[in-house]
Short mmCIF file of C-alpha atoms and ligand atoms in Angstrom, two decimals:
data_model
loop_
_atom_site.label_atom_id
_atom_site.label_comp_id
_atom_site.label_asym_id
_atom_site.label_seq_id
_atom_site.Cartn_x
_atom_site.Cartn_y
_atom_site.Cartn_z
CA MET Y 13 0.00 0.00 0.00
CA ASN Y 14 1.54 3.29 -1.00
CA ILE Y 15 1.68 6.32 1.23
CA LEU Y 16 -1.04 8.13 -0.68
CA GLN Y 17 -3.44 5.27 -0.17
CA ARG Y 18 -2.61 5.19 3.53
CA ILE Y 19 -3.39 8.88 3.86
CA LYS Y 20 -6.60 8.42 1.95
CA ASN Y 21 -7.70 5.55 4.18
CA ALA Y 22 -6.82 7.45 7.32
CA VAL Y 23 -8.73 10.51 6.19
CA ARG Y 24 -11.69 8.49 5.00
CA SER Y 25 -12.10 6.63 8.27
CA ARG Y 26 -11.87 9.91 10.18
CA SER Y 27 -14.64 11.47 8.14
CA ILE Y 28 -17.79 9.38 8.20
CA HIS Y 29 -20.92 11.21 7.11
CA VAL Y 30 -24.16 9.84 8.41
CA ALA Y 31 -27.70 10.19 7.11
CA TYR Y 32 -30.58 8.77 9.06
CA VAL Y 33 -33.99 7.78 7.87
CA ASP Y 34 -36.99 6.92 10.00
CA VAL Y 35 -39.10 4.26 8.30
CA GLY Y 36 -41.80 4.17 10.94
CA SER Y 37 -40.49 4.23 14.48
CA CYS Y 38 -41.99 5.35 17.76
CA ASN Y 39 -39.33 8.11 17.94
CA GLY Y 40 -37.50 6.42 20.83
CA CYS Y 41 -34.55 5.43 18.67
CA ASP Y 42 -34.51 8.82 16.92
CA ILE Y 43 -34.01 10.45 20.29
CA GLU Y 44 -31.09 8.12 21.05
CA VAL Y 45 -29.48 8.98 17.69
CA LEU Y 46 -29.99 12.63 18.56
CA ALA Y 47 -28.31 12.04 21.91
CA CYS Y 48 -25.19 10.89 20.03
CA LEU Y 49 -24.85 14.42 18.64
CA ALA Y 50 -25.04 16.08 22.04
CA PRO Y 51 -21.87 16.86 24.02
CA ARG Y 52 -22.38 13.92 26.39
CA TYR Y 53 -21.48 11.44 23.61
CA ASP Y 54 -20.23 13.89 20.96
CA ILE Y 55 -19.82 11.80 17.82
CA GLU Y 56 -17.79 14.49 16.06
CA GLN Y 57 -14.80 13.61 18.22
CA TYR Y 58 -14.64 10.34 16.27
CA GLY Y 59 -14.92 12.12 12.93
CA ILE Y 60 -18.57 11.24 12.41
CA TYR Y 61 -20.81 13.96 11.02
CA VAL Y 62 -24.53 14.04 10.42
CA HIS Y 63 -25.60 15.43 7.10
CA ASN Y 64 -28.94 13.85 6.39
CA ASN Y 65 -28.41 14.03 2.69
CA PRO Y 66 -27.91 10.63 1.07
CA ARG Y 67 -25.73 12.11 -1.69
CA GLU Y 68 -23.20 13.20 0.94
CA ALA Y 69 -23.51 10.20 3.22
CA ASP Y 70 -21.30 7.18 3.84
CA VAL Y 71 -23.49 5.51 6.46
CA LEU Y 72 -27.26 5.24 6.46
CA LEU Y 73 -28.93 4.73 9.81
CA VAL Y 74 -32.30 3.06 9.38
CA ILE Y 75 -34.76 3.44 12.23
CA GLY Y 76 -38.24 1.95 12.45
CA ALA Y 77 -40.33 -1.02 11.46
CA TYR Y 78 -40.71 -0.34 7.70
CA THR Y 79 -44.22 0.92 7.10
CA PRO Y 80 -45.86 0.51 3.66
CA GLY Y 81 -45.13 4.14 2.78
CA TRP Y 82 -41.46 3.22 2.51
CA GLU Y 83 -41.85 0.55 -0.16
CA GLU Y 84 -39.37 1.47 -2.93
CA LYS Y 85 -38.50 4.79 -1.28
CA LEU Y 86 -35.94 3.28 1.11
CA ALA Y 87 -34.20 1.42 -1.73
CA MET Y 88 -34.13 4.73 -3.63
CA VAL Y 89 -32.45 6.49 -0.73
CA TRP Y 90 -29.96 3.64 -0.46
CA GLU Y 91 -29.09 3.80 -4.18
CA LYS Y 92 -28.44 7.53 -3.98
CA ILE Y 93 -25.58 7.01 -1.52
CA PRO Y 94 -22.22 6.90 -3.34
CA ALA Y 95 -19.93 3.93 -2.59
CA PRO Y 96 -18.31 3.11 -0.25
CA LYS Y 97 -21.42 2.90 1.84
CA ALA Y 98 -23.00 0.92 4.65
CA ALA Y 99 -26.42 0.76 6.26
CA ILE Y 100 -26.93 0.22 9.97
CA THR Y 101 -30.29 -0.51 11.55
CA ILE Y 102 -31.01 1.05 14.93
CA GLY Y 103 -33.25 -0.63 17.46
CA ASN Y 104 -35.45 -3.68 17.53
CA CYS Y 105 -37.93 -2.32 15.01
CA PRO Y 106 -35.86 -2.88 11.84
CA ILE Y 107 -34.83 -6.34 13.09
CA SER Y 108 -38.13 -7.77 14.27
CA GLY Y 109 -40.76 -5.04 14.19
CA CYS Y 110 -40.48 -4.89 17.98
CA LEU Y 111 -43.89 -4.34 19.54
CA PHE Y 112 -45.48 -3.20 16.29
CA ASP Y 113 -45.18 -6.51 14.44
CA ARG Y 114 -48.50 -7.92 15.57
CA LYS Y 115 -51.43 -9.50 13.84
CA GLY Y 116 -53.22 -6.92 11.71
CA SER Y 117 -50.37 -4.42 11.52
CA PHE Y 118 -48.95 -3.35 8.18
CA VAL Y 119 -45.27 -3.08 9.04
CA ASP Y 120 -42.93 -5.26 7.01
CA PRO Y 121 -39.75 -6.03 8.98
CA PRO Y 122 -36.93 -6.99 8.84
CA VAL Y 123 -35.44 -4.09 6.91
CA LYS Y 124 -32.58 -6.30 5.74
CA LYS Y 125 -34.82 -7.95 3.20
CA HIS Y 126 -35.28 -4.55 1.50
CA ILE Y 127 -31.72 -3.16 1.51
CA PRO Y 128 -28.36 -4.73 2.45
CA ILE Y 129 -27.53 -4.10 6.11
CA ALA Y 130 -23.98 -4.06 7.48
CA ALA Y 131 -24.80 -3.98 11.19
CA GLU Y 132 -27.78 -4.21 13.48
CA VAL Y 133 -28.05 -2.59 16.89
CA PRO Y 134 -30.64 -4.36 19.05
CA GLY Y 135 -32.37 -2.62 21.95
CA CYS Y 136 -35.53 -0.66 22.44
CA PRO Y 137 -34.02 1.84 22.21
CA PRO Y 138 -30.27 1.05 22.11
CA ARG Y 139 -27.89 3.20 24.13
CA PRO Y 140 -26.07 5.96 22.22
CA THR Y 141 -22.82 4.15 23.05
CA GLU Y 142 -24.11 1.03 21.32
CA ILE Y 143 -25.05 3.06 18.23
CA LEU Y 144 -21.61 4.68 18.24
CA GLN Y 145 -19.86 1.36 18.61
CA ALA Y 146 -21.76 -0.01 15.61
CA ILE Y 147 -20.79 2.98 13.44
CA LEU Y 148 -17.17 2.69 14.55
CA SER Y 149 -17.02 -1.04 13.84
CA VAL Y 150 -18.52 -0.52 10.38
CA ARG Y 151 -15.99 2.22 9.79
CA ASP Y 152 -13.17 -0.17 10.57
CA THR Y 153 -14.45 -3.00 8.41
CA VAL Y 154 -16.04 -1.22 5.43
CA PHE Y 155 -14.19 2.05 5.00
CA ALA Y 156 -10.69 1.38 6.33
CA ASN Y 157 -9.34 -0.24 3.20
CA TRP Y 158 -12.05 0.05 0.62
CA GLU Y 159 -10.00 0.63 -2.56
CA GLU Y 160 -7.72 -2.35 -1.96
CA GLU Y 161 -10.68 -4.63 -1.42
CA HIS Y 162 -12.65 -3.33 -4.42
CA PRO Y 163 -10.06 -2.91 -7.20
CA MET D 17 -7.52 47.40 25.23
CA GLY D 18 -4.43 46.25 23.32
CA LEU D 19 -3.20 44.33 26.32
CA SER D 20 -6.43 42.49 26.86
CA PHE D 21 -6.39 41.44 23.20
CA VAL D 22 -2.90 39.99 23.59
CA TRP D 23 -4.05 38.31 26.76
CA TYR D 24 -6.92 36.82 24.87
CA LEU D 25 -4.70 35.46 22.10
CA ARG D 26 -2.28 34.09 24.67
CA GLU D 27 -5.03 31.76 25.86
CA PHE D 28 -4.88 29.92 22.55
CA VAL D 29 -1.19 29.11 22.66
CA ARG D 30 -1.32 27.57 26.13
CA ALA D 31 -0.06 24.00 25.79
CA GLU D 32 -2.93 22.70 27.91
CA TRP D 33 -5.53 24.41 25.75
CA ILE D 34 -4.00 23.11 22.51
CA LYS D 35 -3.84 19.61 23.92
CA LYS D 36 -7.47 19.74 24.97
CA PHE D 37 -8.51 21.20 21.64
CA LEU D 38 -6.86 18.42 19.69
CA PHE D 39 -7.27 15.41 21.94
CA ALA D 40 -10.31 16.02 24.12
CA ARG D 41 -12.39 12.89 24.56
CA THR D 42 -15.65 12.42 26.33
CA ALA D 43 -16.27 9.43 28.56
CA PRO D 44 -15.27 6.09 27.00
CA LEU D 45 -17.91 3.93 25.37
CA VAL D 46 -18.87 1.73 28.28
CA SER D 47 -22.25 1.14 29.87
CA PRO D 48 -22.45 1.93 33.57
CA SER D 49 -22.91 -1.04 35.91
CA TYR D 50 -26.45 0.02 36.78
CA PHE D 51 -27.54 0.03 33.14
CA ARG D 52 -30.47 -2.33 32.62
CA GLY D 53 -29.10 -4.36 29.75
CA PHE D 54 -30.27 -7.63 28.25
CA PRO D 55 -31.03 -10.03 31.12
CA GLU D 56 -28.10 -12.28 32.01
CA PRO D 57 -28.23 -15.62 33.83
CA THR D 58 -27.21 -15.50 37.50
CA GLY D 59 -26.26 -19.17 37.53
CA LYS D 60 -29.19 -20.25 39.70
CA THR D 61 -31.16 -23.25 38.49
CA CYS D 62 -34.17 -22.59 36.29
CA GLN D 63 -37.19 -24.46 37.67
CA HIS D 64 -39.22 -24.08 34.47
CA ALA D 65 -41.81 -21.91 36.20
CA LEU D 66 -42.16 -19.97 32.92
CA PHE D 67 -43.10 -16.77 34.76
CA CYS D 68 -40.55 -14.91 32.66
CA MET D 69 -42.33 -15.86 29.44
CA MET D 70 -45.69 -14.93 30.92
CA ALA D 71 -44.51 -11.50 32.05
CA CYS D 72 -42.67 -10.59 28.86
CA PRO D 73 -44.53 -7.93 26.85
CA ALA D 74 -42.42 -8.27 23.69
CA PRO D 75 -43.41 -10.97 21.17
CA GLY D 76 -40.74 -13.64 20.80
CA ALA D 77 -38.28 -12.06 23.23
CA ILE D 78 -37.78 -14.89 25.71
CA GLU D 79 -37.95 -18.65 25.47
CA VAL D 80 -37.16 -21.27 28.07
CA VAL D 81 -35.19 -23.98 26.31
CA HIS D 82 -33.62 -27.31 27.18
CA ALA D 83 -29.99 -27.11 28.26
CA GLY D 84 -28.40 -30.40 29.23
CA ASP D 85 -30.83 -32.00 31.68
CA GLY D 86 -32.28 -28.68 32.82
CA TRP D 87 -33.83 -25.56 31.42
CA ILE D 88 -32.45 -22.15 30.64
CA PRO D 89 -34.19 -18.93 29.60
CA LYS D 90 -32.92 -17.64 26.28
CA ILE D 91 -33.24 -13.92 25.42
CA HIS D 92 -33.62 -13.03 21.77
CA LYS D 93 -31.87 -9.76 21.01
CA GLY D 94 -33.78 -7.80 18.44
CA HIS D 95 -37.01 -8.70 20.21
CA CYS D 96 -36.21 -7.98 23.86
CA ILE D 97 -36.96 -4.41 24.93
CA ARG D 98 -34.91 -4.69 28.18
CA CYS D 99 -37.90 -3.90 30.36
CA GLY D 100 -36.65 -6.25 33.09
CA LEU D 101 -40.06 -7.75 33.84
CA CYS D 102 -38.74 -11.29 33.39
CA VAL D 103 -36.07 -10.58 36.02
CA GLU D 104 -38.74 -9.40 38.44
CA ALA D 105 -41.17 -12.19 37.63
CA CYS D 106 -38.81 -15.14 38.14
CA PRO D 107 -39.36 -16.63 41.60
CA ASN D 108 -35.89 -18.25 41.55
CA GLU D 109 -33.76 -15.25 40.57
CA VAL D 110 -32.42 -17.01 37.50
CA LEU D 111 -31.99 -13.78 35.53
CA THR D 112 -30.42 -10.48 36.44
CA SER D 113 -30.15 -7.11 34.79
CA GLY D 114 -28.75 -3.86 36.13
CA ARG D 115 -29.69 -3.44 39.76
CA ILE D 116 -33.24 -4.80 39.54
CA LEU D 117 -32.67 -7.64 42.01
CA GLU D 118 -30.99 -5.35 44.56
CA THR D 119 -33.80 -2.80 44.26
CA MET D 120 -36.45 -5.49 44.66
CA GLU D 121 -34.78 -6.74 47.81
CA ARG D 122 -34.33 -3.26 49.25
CA GLU D 123 -37.87 -2.14 48.48
CA GLY D 124 -39.52 -5.49 49.20
CA THR D 125 -41.30 -5.66 45.88
CA SER D 126 -42.47 -8.70 43.99
CA LEU D 127 -44.63 -9.63 41.03
CA LEU D 128 -47.45 -12.08 41.59
CA PHE D 129 -49.34 -14.02 38.96
CA SER D 130 -52.90 -15.20 39.02
CA PHE D 131 -55.08 -16.61 36.27
CA ARG D 132 -58.70 -16.24 35.31
CA ILE D 133 -60.46 -18.86 33.26
CA ALA D 134 -63.14 -17.39 31.03
CA ILE D 135 -65.40 -19.75 29.13
CA ASP D 136 -67.84 -18.48 26.56
CA LYS D 137 -70.91 -20.61 27.23
CA ASP D 138 -72.32 -19.81 23.79
CA LEU D 139 -69.29 -21.28 22.04
CA CYS D 140 -68.64 -24.16 24.45
CA THR D 141 -70.09 -27.48 23.38
CA GLY D 142 -69.12 -29.31 26.54
CA CYS D 143 -66.75 -31.67 24.74
CA GLY D 144 -64.34 -31.75 27.67
CA ASN D 145 -61.16 -31.47 25.61
CA CYS D 146 -59.88 -28.73 27.85
CA CYS D 147 -60.44 -30.80 31.00
CA THR D 148 -58.52 -33.79 29.68
CA ALA D 149 -55.72 -31.66 28.21
CA CYS D 150 -55.08 -29.68 31.41
CA PRO D 151 -51.91 -31.02 33.09
CA VAL D 152 -53.14 -29.97 36.54
CA ASN D 153 -56.32 -31.95 36.05
CA LYS D 154 -54.20 -34.93 35.04
CA GLN D 155 -52.34 -34.79 38.35
CA ALA D 156 -55.50 -34.37 40.40
CA ASP D 157 -57.45 -37.08 38.65
CA ALA D 158 -55.43 -39.48 36.53
CA GLN D 159 -58.61 -41.40 35.72
CA MET D 160 -60.29 -38.55 33.89
CA GLY D 161 -61.16 -39.84 30.45
CA ALA D 162 -62.39 -38.30 27.25
CA GLY D 163 -65.48 -36.25 27.94
CA GLY D 164 -63.94 -34.55 30.94
CA HIS D 165 -66.16 -36.21 33.51
CA SER D 166 -64.73 -36.59 36.96
CA SER D 167 -65.94 -37.32 40.47
CA ASN D 168 -62.86 -35.71 41.87
CA ASP D 169 -63.35 -32.32 43.55
CA GLU D 170 -59.68 -31.38 43.26
CA VAL D 171 -59.70 -30.79 39.48
CA ILE D 172 -59.65 -27.28 38.00
CA MET D 173 -62.66 -27.90 35.81
CA ARG D 174 -64.85 -30.75 34.69
CA VAL D 175 -67.90 -31.42 32.57
CA GLN D 176 -71.09 -31.84 34.54
CA GLU D 177 -74.38 -32.62 32.85
CA GLY D 178 -73.00 -31.53 29.49
CA ASP D 179 -71.79 -28.23 30.86
CA ILE D 180 -68.28 -27.14 31.70
CA MET D 181 -67.77 -26.16 35.36
CA VAL D 182 -64.72 -24.39 36.76
CA ILE D 183 -64.14 -25.45 40.37
CA HIS D 184 -60.57 -24.49 41.32
CA GLU D 185 -59.54 -21.50 39.29
CA ASP D 186 -56.73 -20.82 41.81
CA LYS D 187 -54.91 -24.02 40.79
CA CYS D 188 -54.43 -22.90 37.20
CA THR D 189 -50.76 -22.45 36.28
CA GLY D 190 -51.47 -20.41 33.15
CA CYS D 191 -50.01 -22.92 30.69
CA LYS D 192 -52.81 -22.27 28.15
CA THR D 193 -52.87 -25.92 27.05
CA CYS D 194 -56.64 -25.80 27.30
CA GLU D 195 -56.82 -22.84 24.92
CA THR D 196 -54.97 -24.72 22.19
CA SER D 197 -57.01 -27.89 22.65
CA CYS D 198 -60.42 -26.25 22.50
CA PRO D 199 -61.94 -26.80 19.05
CA ASN D 200 -64.19 -23.74 19.30
CA GLY D 201 -61.95 -21.14 20.93
CA ALA D 202 -64.40 -21.03 23.82
CA ILE D 203 -61.90 -21.04 26.68
CA ARG D 204 -59.58 -18.14 27.37
CA ILE D 205 -56.98 -17.80 30.09
CA ALA D 206 -56.23 -14.29 31.32
CA ARG D 207 -52.91 -13.84 33.03
CA ILE D 208 -53.06 -11.23 35.74
CA LEU D 209 -49.80 -9.70 36.89
CA GLU D 210 -49.84 -7.76 40.15
CA GLY D 211 -47.02 -5.80 41.71
CA TYR D 212 -46.74 -6.01 45.48
CA GLN D 213 -44.69 -4.02 47.92
CA GLN D 214 -44.01 -5.08 51.47
CA PRO D 215 -44.31 -2.00 53.68
CA VAL D 216 -40.90 -1.21 55.16
CA GLN D 217 -41.20 -0.65 58.91
CA GLU D 218 -39.19 2.03 60.63
CA GLY D 219 -36.02 0.74 62.21
CA ILE D 220 -36.42 -2.78 60.85
CA GLN D 221 -34.30 -3.79 57.91
S1 LIG V 312 -36.94 -0.20 18.73
FE1 LIG V 312 -38.27 0.49 20.40
S2 LIG V 312 -37.62 2.61 20.78
FE2 LIG V 312 -36.82 2.04 18.77
S3 LIG V 312 -38.36 2.77 17.32
FE3 LIG V 312 -38.82 0.59 17.79
S4 LIG V 312 -40.31 0.66 19.49
FE4 LIG V 312 -39.35 2.69 19.35
S1 LIG V 313 -36.40 -7.83 29.58
FE1 LIG V 313 -38.59 -7.55 29.09
S2 LIG V 313 -38.70 -7.81 26.87
FE2 LIG V 313 -36.70 -8.63 27.48
S3 LIG V 313 -37.10 -10.84 27.75
FE3 LIG V 313 -37.37 -9.87 29.78
S4 LIG V 313 -39.57 -9.42 29.93
FE4 LIG V 313 -39.13 -9.82 27.75
S1 LIG V 314 -54.16 -22.81 31.54
FE1 LIG V 314 -53.23 -24.82 31.85
S2 LIG V 314 -53.52 -25.19 34.06
FE2 LIG V 314 -54.90 -23.51 33.52
S3 LIG V 314 -56.85 -24.53 33.08
FE3 LIG V 314 -55.78 -24.29 31.12
S4 LIG V 314 -54.67 -26.24 30.84
FE4 LIG V 314 -55.27 -26.11 33.00
S1 LIG V 315 -62.63 -27.67 24.98
FE1 LIG V 315 -63.77 -25.79 24.53
S2 LIG V 315 -65.79 -26.52 23.80
FE2 LIG V 315 -64.80 -28.26 24.81
S3 LIG V 315 -65.55 -28.17 26.93
FE3 LIG V 315 -63.60 -27.02 26.91
S4 LIG V 315 -64.23 -24.90 26.56
FE4 LIG V 315 -65.99 -26.18 26.02
#
């Protein structure tokens, strides 16, 4: 690996831009994602920034149990993100539908059958530290050496 | 004026300030010990009371499964909402999470279960399937045959003159076997969960 590539990798893994999309949650997980931005957890110290624009994003946080209104739309958002990219689901809802996946409800979990998911963070809601850890682990596996692995 | 401006700029070349500016970190990414995480086993023996499964509000979150020659509650992440009700409900303290067990001991709280058997007389045909399926009935009266007739007064319910009669509702363990064996969906078991607190007396621990 030449020095230029090393610098590129180092810079890339210190500059993760996050977009989040709520596909039908109770807002509990949204609040925990919000808490990551606050000084108590302060995600910018790890080089993670929230932009909420898929064209600028590296990581997509998916929150919620996938309501019918998101059919096709979520895949569209996912396709707009330029590679390298990764999607992380936050909370129980995108994994199992949590308490909403009952008889007669219209939600369609898990989200991973609609778009490829790199990591899942269980919990209702998960702690901000758990969300952060997931983003950091994805950073290390997906973004650290992307060009070498995708020639 | 000029001096105070220099003084102000001087703040930014202090080694301590520069170090903080470049390397400041908030608290490390660990959960505090009191955080109510996913329930963990304490190592005590599971007696298969199934109170954890009855208390759990999240569909598919907890299952008591075979492990060796005993039983063990298994938590499914992605379903469990970490409410801690299973920890509180277990009479044998098999699970723990955060400081729930300590708090329960300090405050003298407990969760008690009781069960109500509701039979819709309009749907019930008096077939007696529920009576013969019930495991508690089986223990009380091993002779009970198809039809659910019994001369034993210790059974939970029996069929009398073509009609179902509930005698000992208090003996029901809430297993819901009767519900699944009823061909008409006539019998329903309601699980009632009550929280109790022992009053703490002054001076007595
Ligand atoms: S996982 Fe729980 S907190 Fe998060 S959106 Fe679903 S119900 Fe709400
Ligand atoms: S903590 Fe709550 S949701 Fe999780 S298994 Fe126990 S009772 Fe169910
Ligand atoms: S719930 Fe179980 S114990 Fe209770 S009446 Fe039905 S079969 Fe019997
Ligand atoms: S199984 Fe159903 S229909 Fe038959 S006696 Fe019991 S409640 Fe009535």
